[in-house]
Short mmCIF file of C-alpha atoms in Angstrom, two decimals:
data_model
loop_
_atom_site.label_atom_id
_atom_site.label_comp_id
_atom_site.label_asym_id
_atom_site.label_seq_id
_atom_site.Cartn_x
_atom_site.Cartn_y
_atom_site.Cartn_z
CA UNK A 1 154.80 174.05 -8.69
CA UNK A 2 152.02 174.89 -11.12
CA UNK A 3 150.38 177.75 -9.25
CA UNK A 4 150.93 180.15 -12.18
CA UNK A 5 148.08 178.34 -13.95
CA UNK A 6 145.52 179.74 -11.54
CA UNK A 7 146.89 183.24 -12.08
CA UNK A 8 146.85 182.73 -15.83
CA UNK A 9 143.24 181.59 -15.90
CA UNK A 10 142.05 184.49 -13.75
CA UNK A 11 143.94 187.20 -15.59
CA UNK A 12 144.15 186.19 -19.24
CA UNK A 13 141.66 183.41 -19.83
CA UNK A 14 138.25 184.41 -18.51
CA UNK A 15 136.75 181.76 -20.79
CA UNK A 16 138.23 178.89 -18.74
CA UNK A 17 135.57 177.58 -16.39
CA UNK A 18 137.33 174.62 -14.76
CA UNK A 19 140.77 173.01 -15.08
CA UNK A 20 142.05 169.68 -13.82
CA UNK A 21 145.65 168.53 -13.43
CA UNK A 22 146.93 164.95 -13.56
CA UNK A 23 150.37 163.41 -13.87
CA UNK A 24 150.66 160.75 -16.56
CA UNK A 25 153.48 158.29 -17.20
CA UNK A 26 154.06 156.45 -20.45
CA UNK A 27 157.25 154.63 -21.39
CA UNK A 28 159.26 156.34 -18.63
CA UNK A 29 158.10 159.75 -19.89
CA UNK A 30 156.10 161.92 -17.50
CA UNK A 31 153.53 164.45 -18.63
CA UNK A 32 151.31 166.91 -16.88
CA UNK A 33 147.80 166.51 -18.26
CA UNK A 34 145.71 169.66 -18.01
CA UNK A 35 142.03 169.06 -18.81
CA UNK A 36 140.13 172.26 -19.49
CA UNK A 37 136.43 173.13 -19.60
CA UNK A 38 136.23 176.35 -21.59
CA UNK A 39 134.33 178.41 -24.11
CA UNK A 40 135.95 180.20 -27.01
CA UNK A 41 139.10 179.70 -29.07
CA UNK A 42 140.71 176.39 -28.07
CA UNK A 43 144.02 177.14 -29.80
CA UNK A 44 144.39 180.53 -28.08
CA UNK A 45 143.56 179.14 -24.64
CA UNK A 46 145.74 176.03 -24.98
CA UNK A 47 148.68 178.06 -26.35
CA UNK A 48 148.46 180.41 -23.35
CA UNK A 49 148.46 177.45 -20.94
CA UNK A 50 151.48 175.90 -22.66
CA UNK A 51 153.37 179.20 -22.67
CA UNK A 52 152.78 179.69 -18.95
CA UNK A 53 153.85 176.13 -18.17
CA UNK A 54 157.05 176.20 -20.24
CA UNK A 55 159.40 177.39 -17.44
CA UNK A 56 158.19 174.50 -15.24
CA UNK A 57 158.78 171.74 -17.77
CA UNK A 58 161.96 169.72 -18.21
CA UNK A 59 163.30 167.22 -20.71
CA UNK A 60 161.71 164.52 -18.57
CA UNK A 61 158.32 166.21 -18.04
CA UNK A 62 156.05 167.33 -20.86
CA UNK A 63 152.65 169.02 -20.99
CA UNK A 64 149.46 167.74 -22.61
CA UNK A 65 146.35 169.94 -22.73
CA UNK A 66 142.96 168.44 -23.61
CA UNK A 67 139.39 169.71 -23.68
CA UNK A 68 137.03 168.13 -21.17
CA UNK A 69 134.88 166.98 -24.10
CA UNK A 70 137.38 164.24 -25.09
CA UNK A 71 136.63 160.76 -23.72
CA UNK A 72 140.26 160.22 -22.70
CA UNK A 73 140.25 163.51 -20.78
CA UNK A 74 136.94 162.72 -19.04
CA UNK A 75 138.25 159.31 -18.01
CA UNK A 76 141.47 160.85 -16.66
CA UNK A 77 139.62 163.30 -14.40
CA UNK A 78 136.93 160.94 -13.17
CA UNK A 79 136.72 161.51 -9.40
CA UNK A 80 139.37 164.26 -9.42
CA UNK A 81 138.77 167.71 -7.96
CA UNK A 82 139.67 170.62 -10.24
CA UNK A 83 142.72 172.69 -9.29
CA UNK A 84 141.09 175.77 -10.81
CA UNK A 85 137.46 176.85 -10.83
CA UNK A 86 136.38 180.20 -12.26
CA UNK A 87 135.06 182.55 -9.63
CA UNK A 88 131.44 183.42 -10.25
#
């Protein structure tokens, strides 16, 4: 389960507005793709996401984090509801 992400965003990353989660497969390798709409320091935010996810990853499942501004990320989340939305 990836529920710790929602806790992480609320408690340590107030600059994350929206986050989307997709599962990708490429050459028999699975990856969680987390697409993030945020303001602030991308490296700090992405490192915190990766650190939180680490216990949930295996040799067969990796993590990719992308900003929503990338074309590939926007295409991947087209029509997908976010799993996290910052409370107003």
